[in-house]
N, CA and C atoms as an extended XYZ file, in Angstrom:
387
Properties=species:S:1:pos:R:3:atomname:S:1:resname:S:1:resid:I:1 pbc="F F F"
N       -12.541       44.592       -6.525 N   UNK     1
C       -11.925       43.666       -5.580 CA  UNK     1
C       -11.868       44.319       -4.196 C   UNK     1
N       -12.776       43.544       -3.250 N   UNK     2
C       -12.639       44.136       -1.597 CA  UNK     2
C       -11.203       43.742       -1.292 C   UNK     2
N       -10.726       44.698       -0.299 N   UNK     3
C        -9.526       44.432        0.217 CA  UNK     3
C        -9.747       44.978        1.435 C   UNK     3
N        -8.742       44.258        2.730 N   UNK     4
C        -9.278       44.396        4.148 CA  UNK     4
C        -7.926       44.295        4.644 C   UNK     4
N        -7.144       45.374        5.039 N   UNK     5
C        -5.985       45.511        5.510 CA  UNK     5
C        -5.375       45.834        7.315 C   UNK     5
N        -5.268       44.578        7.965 N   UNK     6
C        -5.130       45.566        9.321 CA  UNK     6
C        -3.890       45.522        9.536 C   UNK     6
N        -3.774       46.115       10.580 N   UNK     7
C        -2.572       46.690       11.541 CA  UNK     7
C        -2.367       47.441       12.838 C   UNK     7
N        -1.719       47.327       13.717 N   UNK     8
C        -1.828       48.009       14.998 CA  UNK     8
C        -2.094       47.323       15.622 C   UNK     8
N        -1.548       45.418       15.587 N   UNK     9
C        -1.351       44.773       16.441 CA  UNK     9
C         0.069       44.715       17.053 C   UNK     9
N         0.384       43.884       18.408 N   UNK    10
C         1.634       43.981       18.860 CA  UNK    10
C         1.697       43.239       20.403 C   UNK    10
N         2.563       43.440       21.065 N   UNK    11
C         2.666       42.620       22.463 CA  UNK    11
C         2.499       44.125       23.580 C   UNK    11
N         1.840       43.218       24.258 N   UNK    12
C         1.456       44.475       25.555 CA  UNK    12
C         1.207       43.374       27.001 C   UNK    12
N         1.356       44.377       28.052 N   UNK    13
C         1.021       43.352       29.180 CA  UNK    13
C        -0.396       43.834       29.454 C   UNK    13
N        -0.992       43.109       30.374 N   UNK    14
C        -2.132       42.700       31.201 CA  UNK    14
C        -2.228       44.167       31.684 C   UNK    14
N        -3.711       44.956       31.150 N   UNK    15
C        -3.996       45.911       31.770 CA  UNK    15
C        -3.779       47.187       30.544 C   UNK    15
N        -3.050       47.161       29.594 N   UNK    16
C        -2.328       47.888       28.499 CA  UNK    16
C        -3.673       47.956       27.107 C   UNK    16
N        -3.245       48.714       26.495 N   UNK    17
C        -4.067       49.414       25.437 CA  UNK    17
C        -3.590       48.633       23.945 C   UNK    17
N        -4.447       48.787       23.042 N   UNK    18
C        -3.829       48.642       21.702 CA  UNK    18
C        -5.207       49.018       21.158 C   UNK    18
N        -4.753       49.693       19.754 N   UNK    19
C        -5.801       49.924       18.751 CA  UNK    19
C        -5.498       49.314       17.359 C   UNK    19
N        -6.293       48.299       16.662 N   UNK    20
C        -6.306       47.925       15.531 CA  UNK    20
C        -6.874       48.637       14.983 C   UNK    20
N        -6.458       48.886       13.362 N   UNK    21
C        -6.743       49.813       12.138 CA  UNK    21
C        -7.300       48.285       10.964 C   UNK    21
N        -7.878       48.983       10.217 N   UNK    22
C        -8.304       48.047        8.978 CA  UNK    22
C        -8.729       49.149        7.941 C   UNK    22
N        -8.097       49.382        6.940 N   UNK    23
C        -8.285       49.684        5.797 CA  UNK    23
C        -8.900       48.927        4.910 C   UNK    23
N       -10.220       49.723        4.537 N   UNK    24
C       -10.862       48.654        3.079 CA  UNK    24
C       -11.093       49.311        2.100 C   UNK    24
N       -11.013       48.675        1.371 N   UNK    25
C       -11.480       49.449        0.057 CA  UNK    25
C       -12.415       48.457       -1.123 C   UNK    25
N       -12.863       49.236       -2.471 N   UNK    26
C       -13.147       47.932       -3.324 CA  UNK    26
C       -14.331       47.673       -3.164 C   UNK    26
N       -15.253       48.548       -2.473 N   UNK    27
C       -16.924       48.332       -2.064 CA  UNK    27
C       -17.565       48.611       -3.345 C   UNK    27
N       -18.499       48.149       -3.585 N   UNK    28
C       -19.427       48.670       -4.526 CA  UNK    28
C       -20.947       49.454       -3.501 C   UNK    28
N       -20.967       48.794       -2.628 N   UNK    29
C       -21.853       48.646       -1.369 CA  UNK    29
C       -22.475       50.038       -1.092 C   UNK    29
N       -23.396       50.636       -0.965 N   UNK    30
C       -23.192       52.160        0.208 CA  UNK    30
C       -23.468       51.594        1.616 C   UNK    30
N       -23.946       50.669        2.026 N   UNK    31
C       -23.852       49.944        3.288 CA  UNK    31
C       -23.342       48.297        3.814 C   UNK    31
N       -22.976       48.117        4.587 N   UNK    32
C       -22.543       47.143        4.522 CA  UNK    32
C       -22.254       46.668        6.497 C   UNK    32
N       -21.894       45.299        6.692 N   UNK    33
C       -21.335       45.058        8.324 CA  UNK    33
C       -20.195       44.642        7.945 C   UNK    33
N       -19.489       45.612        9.154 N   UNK    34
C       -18.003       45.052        9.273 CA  UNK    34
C       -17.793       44.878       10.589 C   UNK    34
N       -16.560       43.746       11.092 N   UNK    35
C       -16.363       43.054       12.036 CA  UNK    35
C       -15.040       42.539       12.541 C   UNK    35
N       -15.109       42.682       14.038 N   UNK    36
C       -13.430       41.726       14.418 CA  UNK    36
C       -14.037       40.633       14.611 C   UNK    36
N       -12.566       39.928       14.521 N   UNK    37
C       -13.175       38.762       14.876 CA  UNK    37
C       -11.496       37.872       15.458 C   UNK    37
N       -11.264       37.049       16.190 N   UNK    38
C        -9.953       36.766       16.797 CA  UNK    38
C       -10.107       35.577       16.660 C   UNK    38
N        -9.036       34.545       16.491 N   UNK    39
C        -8.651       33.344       16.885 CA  UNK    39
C        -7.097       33.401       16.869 C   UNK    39
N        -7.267       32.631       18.251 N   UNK    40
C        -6.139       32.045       19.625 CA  UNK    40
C        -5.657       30.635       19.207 C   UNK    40
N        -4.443       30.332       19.126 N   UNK    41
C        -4.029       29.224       18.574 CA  UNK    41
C        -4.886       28.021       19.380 C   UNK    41
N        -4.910       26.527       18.277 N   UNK    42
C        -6.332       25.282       18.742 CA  UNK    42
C        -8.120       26.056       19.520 C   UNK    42
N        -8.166       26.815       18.948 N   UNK    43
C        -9.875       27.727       19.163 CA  UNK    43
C       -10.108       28.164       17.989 C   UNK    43
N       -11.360       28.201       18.230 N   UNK    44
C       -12.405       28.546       16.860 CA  UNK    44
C       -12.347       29.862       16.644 C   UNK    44
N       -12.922       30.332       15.940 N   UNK    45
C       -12.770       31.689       15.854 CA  UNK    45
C       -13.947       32.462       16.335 C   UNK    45
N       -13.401       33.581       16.596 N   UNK    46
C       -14.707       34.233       18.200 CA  UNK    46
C       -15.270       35.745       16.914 C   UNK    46
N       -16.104       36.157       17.327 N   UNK    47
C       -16.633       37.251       17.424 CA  UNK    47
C       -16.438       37.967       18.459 C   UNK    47
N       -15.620       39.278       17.935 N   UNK    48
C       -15.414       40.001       19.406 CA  UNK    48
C       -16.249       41.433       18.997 C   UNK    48
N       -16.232       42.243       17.812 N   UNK    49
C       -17.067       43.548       17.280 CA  UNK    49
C       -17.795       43.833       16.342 C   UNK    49
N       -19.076       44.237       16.015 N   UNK    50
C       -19.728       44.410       14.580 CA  UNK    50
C       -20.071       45.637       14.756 C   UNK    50
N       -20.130       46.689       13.842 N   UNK    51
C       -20.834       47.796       13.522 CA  UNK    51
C       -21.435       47.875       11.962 C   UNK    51
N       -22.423       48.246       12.051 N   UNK    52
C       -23.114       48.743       10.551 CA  UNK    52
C       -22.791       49.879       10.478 C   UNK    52
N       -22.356       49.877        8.900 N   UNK    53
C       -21.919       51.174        8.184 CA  UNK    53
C       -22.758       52.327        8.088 C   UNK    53
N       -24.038       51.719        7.962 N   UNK    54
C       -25.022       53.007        8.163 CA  UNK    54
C       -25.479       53.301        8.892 C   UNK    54
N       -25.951       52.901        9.879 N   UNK    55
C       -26.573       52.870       11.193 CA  UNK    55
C       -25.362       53.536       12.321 C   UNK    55
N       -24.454       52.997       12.119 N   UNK    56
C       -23.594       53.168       13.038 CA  UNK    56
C       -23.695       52.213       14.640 C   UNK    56
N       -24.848       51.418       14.390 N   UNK    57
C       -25.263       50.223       15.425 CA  UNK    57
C       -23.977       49.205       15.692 C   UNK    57
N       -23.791       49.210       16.980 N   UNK    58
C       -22.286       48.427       17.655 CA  UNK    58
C       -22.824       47.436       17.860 C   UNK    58
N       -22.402       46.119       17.929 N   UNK    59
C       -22.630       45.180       18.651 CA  UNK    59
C       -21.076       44.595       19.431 C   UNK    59
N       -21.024       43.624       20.566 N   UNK    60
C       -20.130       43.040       21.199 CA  UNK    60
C       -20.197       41.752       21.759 C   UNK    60
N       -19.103       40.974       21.604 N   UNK    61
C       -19.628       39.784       22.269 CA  UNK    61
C       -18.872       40.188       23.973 C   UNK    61
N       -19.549       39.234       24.551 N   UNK    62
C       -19.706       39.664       25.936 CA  UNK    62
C       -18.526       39.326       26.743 C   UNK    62
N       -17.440       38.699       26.670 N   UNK    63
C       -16.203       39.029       27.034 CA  UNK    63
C       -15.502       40.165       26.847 C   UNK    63
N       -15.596       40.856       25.712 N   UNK    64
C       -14.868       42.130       25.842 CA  UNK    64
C       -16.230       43.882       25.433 C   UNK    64
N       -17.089       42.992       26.134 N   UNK    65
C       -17.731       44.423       26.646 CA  UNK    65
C       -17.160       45.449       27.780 C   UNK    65
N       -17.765       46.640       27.260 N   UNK    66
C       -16.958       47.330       28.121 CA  UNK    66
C       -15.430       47.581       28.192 C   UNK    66
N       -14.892       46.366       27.588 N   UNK    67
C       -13.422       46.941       27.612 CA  UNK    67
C       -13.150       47.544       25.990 C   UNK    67
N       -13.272       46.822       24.632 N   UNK    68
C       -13.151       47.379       23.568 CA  UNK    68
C       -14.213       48.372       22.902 C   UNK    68
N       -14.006       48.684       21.811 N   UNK    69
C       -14.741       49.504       21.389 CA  UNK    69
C       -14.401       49.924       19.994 C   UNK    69
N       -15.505       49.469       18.927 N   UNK    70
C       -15.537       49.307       17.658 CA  UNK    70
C       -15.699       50.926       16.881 C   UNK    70
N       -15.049       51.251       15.664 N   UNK    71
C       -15.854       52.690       15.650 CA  UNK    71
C       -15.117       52.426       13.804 C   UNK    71
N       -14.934       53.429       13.295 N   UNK    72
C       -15.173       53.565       11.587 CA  UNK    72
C       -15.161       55.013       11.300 C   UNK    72
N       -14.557       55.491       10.602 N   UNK    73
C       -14.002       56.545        9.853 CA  UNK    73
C       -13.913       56.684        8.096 C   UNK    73
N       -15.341       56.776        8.234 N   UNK    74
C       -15.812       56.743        6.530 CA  UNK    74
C       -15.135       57.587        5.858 C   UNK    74
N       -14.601       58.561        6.176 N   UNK    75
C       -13.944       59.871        5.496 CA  UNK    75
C       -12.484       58.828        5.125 C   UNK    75
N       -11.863       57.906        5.746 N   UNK    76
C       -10.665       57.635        5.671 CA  UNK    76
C       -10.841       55.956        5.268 C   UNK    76
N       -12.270       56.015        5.000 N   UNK    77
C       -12.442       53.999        4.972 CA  UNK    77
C       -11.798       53.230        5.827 C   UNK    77
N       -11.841       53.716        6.978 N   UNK    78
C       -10.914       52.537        8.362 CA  UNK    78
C       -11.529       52.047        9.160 C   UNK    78
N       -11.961       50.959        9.413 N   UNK    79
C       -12.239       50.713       10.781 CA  UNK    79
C       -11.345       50.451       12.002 C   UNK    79
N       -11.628       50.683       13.094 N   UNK    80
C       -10.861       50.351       14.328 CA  UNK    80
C       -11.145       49.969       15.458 C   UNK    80
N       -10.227       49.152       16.060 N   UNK    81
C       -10.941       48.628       17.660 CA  UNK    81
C        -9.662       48.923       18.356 C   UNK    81
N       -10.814       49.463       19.167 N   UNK    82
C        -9.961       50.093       20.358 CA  UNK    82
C       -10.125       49.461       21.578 C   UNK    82
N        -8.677       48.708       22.274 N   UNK    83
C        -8.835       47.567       23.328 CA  UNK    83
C        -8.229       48.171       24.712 C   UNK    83
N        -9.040       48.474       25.226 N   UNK    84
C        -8.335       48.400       26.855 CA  UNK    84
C        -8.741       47.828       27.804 C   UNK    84
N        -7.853       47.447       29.109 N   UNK    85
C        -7.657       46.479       30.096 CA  UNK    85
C        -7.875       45.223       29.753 C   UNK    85
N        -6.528       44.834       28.701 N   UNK    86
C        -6.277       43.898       28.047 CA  UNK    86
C        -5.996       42.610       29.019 C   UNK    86
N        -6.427       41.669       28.643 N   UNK    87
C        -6.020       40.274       29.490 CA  UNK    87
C        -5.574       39.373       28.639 C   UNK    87
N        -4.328       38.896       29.275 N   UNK    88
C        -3.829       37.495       28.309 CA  UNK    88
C        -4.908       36.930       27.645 C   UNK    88
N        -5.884       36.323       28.045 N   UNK    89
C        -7.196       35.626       27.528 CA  UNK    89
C        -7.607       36.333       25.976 C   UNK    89
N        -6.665       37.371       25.779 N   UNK    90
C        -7.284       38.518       24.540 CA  UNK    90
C        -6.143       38.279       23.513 C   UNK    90
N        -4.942       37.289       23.859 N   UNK    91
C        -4.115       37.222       22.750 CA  UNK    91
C        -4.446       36.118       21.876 C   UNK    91
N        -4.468       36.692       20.792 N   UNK    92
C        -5.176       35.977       19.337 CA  UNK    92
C        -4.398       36.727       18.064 C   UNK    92
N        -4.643       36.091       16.978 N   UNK    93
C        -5.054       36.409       15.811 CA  UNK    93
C        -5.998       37.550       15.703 C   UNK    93
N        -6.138       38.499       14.850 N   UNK    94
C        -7.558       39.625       15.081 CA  UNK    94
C        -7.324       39.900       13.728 C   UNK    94
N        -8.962       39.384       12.959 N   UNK    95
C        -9.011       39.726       11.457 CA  UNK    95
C       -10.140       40.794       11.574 C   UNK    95
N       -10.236       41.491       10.649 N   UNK    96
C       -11.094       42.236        9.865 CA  UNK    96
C       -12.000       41.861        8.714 C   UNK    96
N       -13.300       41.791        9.331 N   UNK    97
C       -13.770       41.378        8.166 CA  UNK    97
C       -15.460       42.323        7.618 C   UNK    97
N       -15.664       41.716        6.511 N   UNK    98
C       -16.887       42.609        5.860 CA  UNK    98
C       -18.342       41.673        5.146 C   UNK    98
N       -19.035       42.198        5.386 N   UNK    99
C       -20.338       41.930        4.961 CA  UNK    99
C       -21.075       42.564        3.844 C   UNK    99
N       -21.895       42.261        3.029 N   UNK   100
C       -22.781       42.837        2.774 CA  UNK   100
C       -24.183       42.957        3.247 C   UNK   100
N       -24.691       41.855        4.282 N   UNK   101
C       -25.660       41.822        4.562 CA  UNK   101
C       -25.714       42.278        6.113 C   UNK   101
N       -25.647       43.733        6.099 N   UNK   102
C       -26.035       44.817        6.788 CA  UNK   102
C       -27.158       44.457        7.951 C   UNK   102
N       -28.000       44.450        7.265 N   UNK   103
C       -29.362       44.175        8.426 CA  UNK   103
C       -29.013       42.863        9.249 C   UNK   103
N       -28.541       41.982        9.426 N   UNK   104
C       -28.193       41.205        9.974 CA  UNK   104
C       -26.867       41.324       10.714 C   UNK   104
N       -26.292       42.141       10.901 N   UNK   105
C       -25.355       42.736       11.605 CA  UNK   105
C       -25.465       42.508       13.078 C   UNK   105
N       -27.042       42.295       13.682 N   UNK   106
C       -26.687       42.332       15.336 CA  UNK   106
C       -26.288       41.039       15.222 C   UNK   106
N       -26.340       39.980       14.701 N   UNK   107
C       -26.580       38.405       15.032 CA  UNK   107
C       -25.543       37.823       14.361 C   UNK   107
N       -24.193       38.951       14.095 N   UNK   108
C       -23.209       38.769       12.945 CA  UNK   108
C       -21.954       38.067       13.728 C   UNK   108
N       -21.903       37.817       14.740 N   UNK   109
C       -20.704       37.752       15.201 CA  UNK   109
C       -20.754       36.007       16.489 C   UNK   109
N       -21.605       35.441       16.149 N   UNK   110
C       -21.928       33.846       16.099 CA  UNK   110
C       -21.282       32.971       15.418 C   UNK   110
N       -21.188       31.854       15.619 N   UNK   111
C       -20.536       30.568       14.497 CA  UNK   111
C       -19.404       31.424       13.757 C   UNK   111
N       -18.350       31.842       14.462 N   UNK   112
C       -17.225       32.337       13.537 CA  UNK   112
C       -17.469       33.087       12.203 C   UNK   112
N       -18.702       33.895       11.804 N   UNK   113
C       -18.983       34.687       11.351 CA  UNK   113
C       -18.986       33.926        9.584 C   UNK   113
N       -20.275       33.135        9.681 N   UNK   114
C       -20.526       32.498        7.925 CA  UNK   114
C       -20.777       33.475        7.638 C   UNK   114
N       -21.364       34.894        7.493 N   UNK   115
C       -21.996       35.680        6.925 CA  UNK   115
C       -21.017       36.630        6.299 C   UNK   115
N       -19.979       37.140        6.945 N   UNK   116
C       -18.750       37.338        6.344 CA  UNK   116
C       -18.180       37.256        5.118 C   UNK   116
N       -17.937       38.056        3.420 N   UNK   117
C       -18.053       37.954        2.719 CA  UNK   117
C       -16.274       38.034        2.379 C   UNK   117
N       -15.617       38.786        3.101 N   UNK   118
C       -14.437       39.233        3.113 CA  UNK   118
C       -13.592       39.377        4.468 C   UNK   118
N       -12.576       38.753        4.018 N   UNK   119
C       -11.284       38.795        5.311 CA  UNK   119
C       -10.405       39.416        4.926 C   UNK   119
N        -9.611       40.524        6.573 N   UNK   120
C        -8.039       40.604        5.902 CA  UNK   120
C        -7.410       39.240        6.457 C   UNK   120
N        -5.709       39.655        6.700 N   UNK   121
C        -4.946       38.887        6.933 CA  UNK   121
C        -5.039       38.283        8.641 C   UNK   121
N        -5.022       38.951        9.137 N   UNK   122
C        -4.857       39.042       10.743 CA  UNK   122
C        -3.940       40.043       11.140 C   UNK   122
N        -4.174       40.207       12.021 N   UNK   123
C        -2.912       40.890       12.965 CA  UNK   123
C        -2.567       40.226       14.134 C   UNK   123
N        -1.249       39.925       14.461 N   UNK   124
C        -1.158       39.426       15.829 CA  UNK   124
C        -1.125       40.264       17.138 C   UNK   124
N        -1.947       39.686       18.323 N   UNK   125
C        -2.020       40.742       19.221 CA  UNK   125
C        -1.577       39.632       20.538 C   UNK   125
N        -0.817       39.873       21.545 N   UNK   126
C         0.039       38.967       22.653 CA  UNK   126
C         0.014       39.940       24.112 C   UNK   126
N        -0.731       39.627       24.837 N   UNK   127
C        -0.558       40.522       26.231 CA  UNK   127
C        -0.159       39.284       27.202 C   UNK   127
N         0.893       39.729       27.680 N   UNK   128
C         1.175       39.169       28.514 CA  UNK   128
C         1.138       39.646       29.906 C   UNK   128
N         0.940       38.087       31.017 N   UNK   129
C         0.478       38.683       32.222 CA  UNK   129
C         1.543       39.639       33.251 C   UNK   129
């Protein structure tokens, strides 16, 4: 059973830092894509980070280029995104989620992510201006 646990959401103002954690476990996989992904109350759900597990290949959607930054800690099974010069426009919902289909990882973070095999819960994240 995959399990996808985050945390290290919270309220911050405009300009401020936060790092989400996601614990997974329950892979059978040795590779796999994992991903953020946010939705903002009445909006769809966005693609904001993908990295492949083996590759270590980032992808971003283009609002928060440059400001976040996706990374993974295989020794500890975590992934994390790391957000700075946060803008209200960035408060959402922020799930964690997982793939198995790896090679398709750059093109993973489109149409609210069908490819997506596994979700956590969310975390809530609120910057205010």
């Amino acid at each position: 059973q995959v399990q996808l646990v985050e945390s290290g959401g919270g309220s911050v103002q405009a300009g401020g830092s936060l790092r989400l954690s996601c614990a997974h476990s329950g892979y059978t996989n040795s590779r796999f894509c994992m991903g953020w992904f946010r939705q903002a109350p009445g909006k769809e759900r966005e693609g904001v980070a993908a990295i492949d597990s083996g590759g270590g290949s980032t992808y971003y959607a283009d609002s928060v280029k440059g400001r976040f930054t996706i990374s993974q800690d295989n020794a500890k099974n975590t992934l994390y995104l790391q957000m700075n010069s946060l803008k209200p426009e960035d408060s959402a919902v922020y799930y964690c989620a997982a793939s198995r289909l790896w090679f398709a990882c750059a093109g993973s973070l489109t149409q609210g992510g069908p490819m997506y095999n596994y979700w956590g819960q969310g975390t809530q994240v609120t910057v205010s201006a």
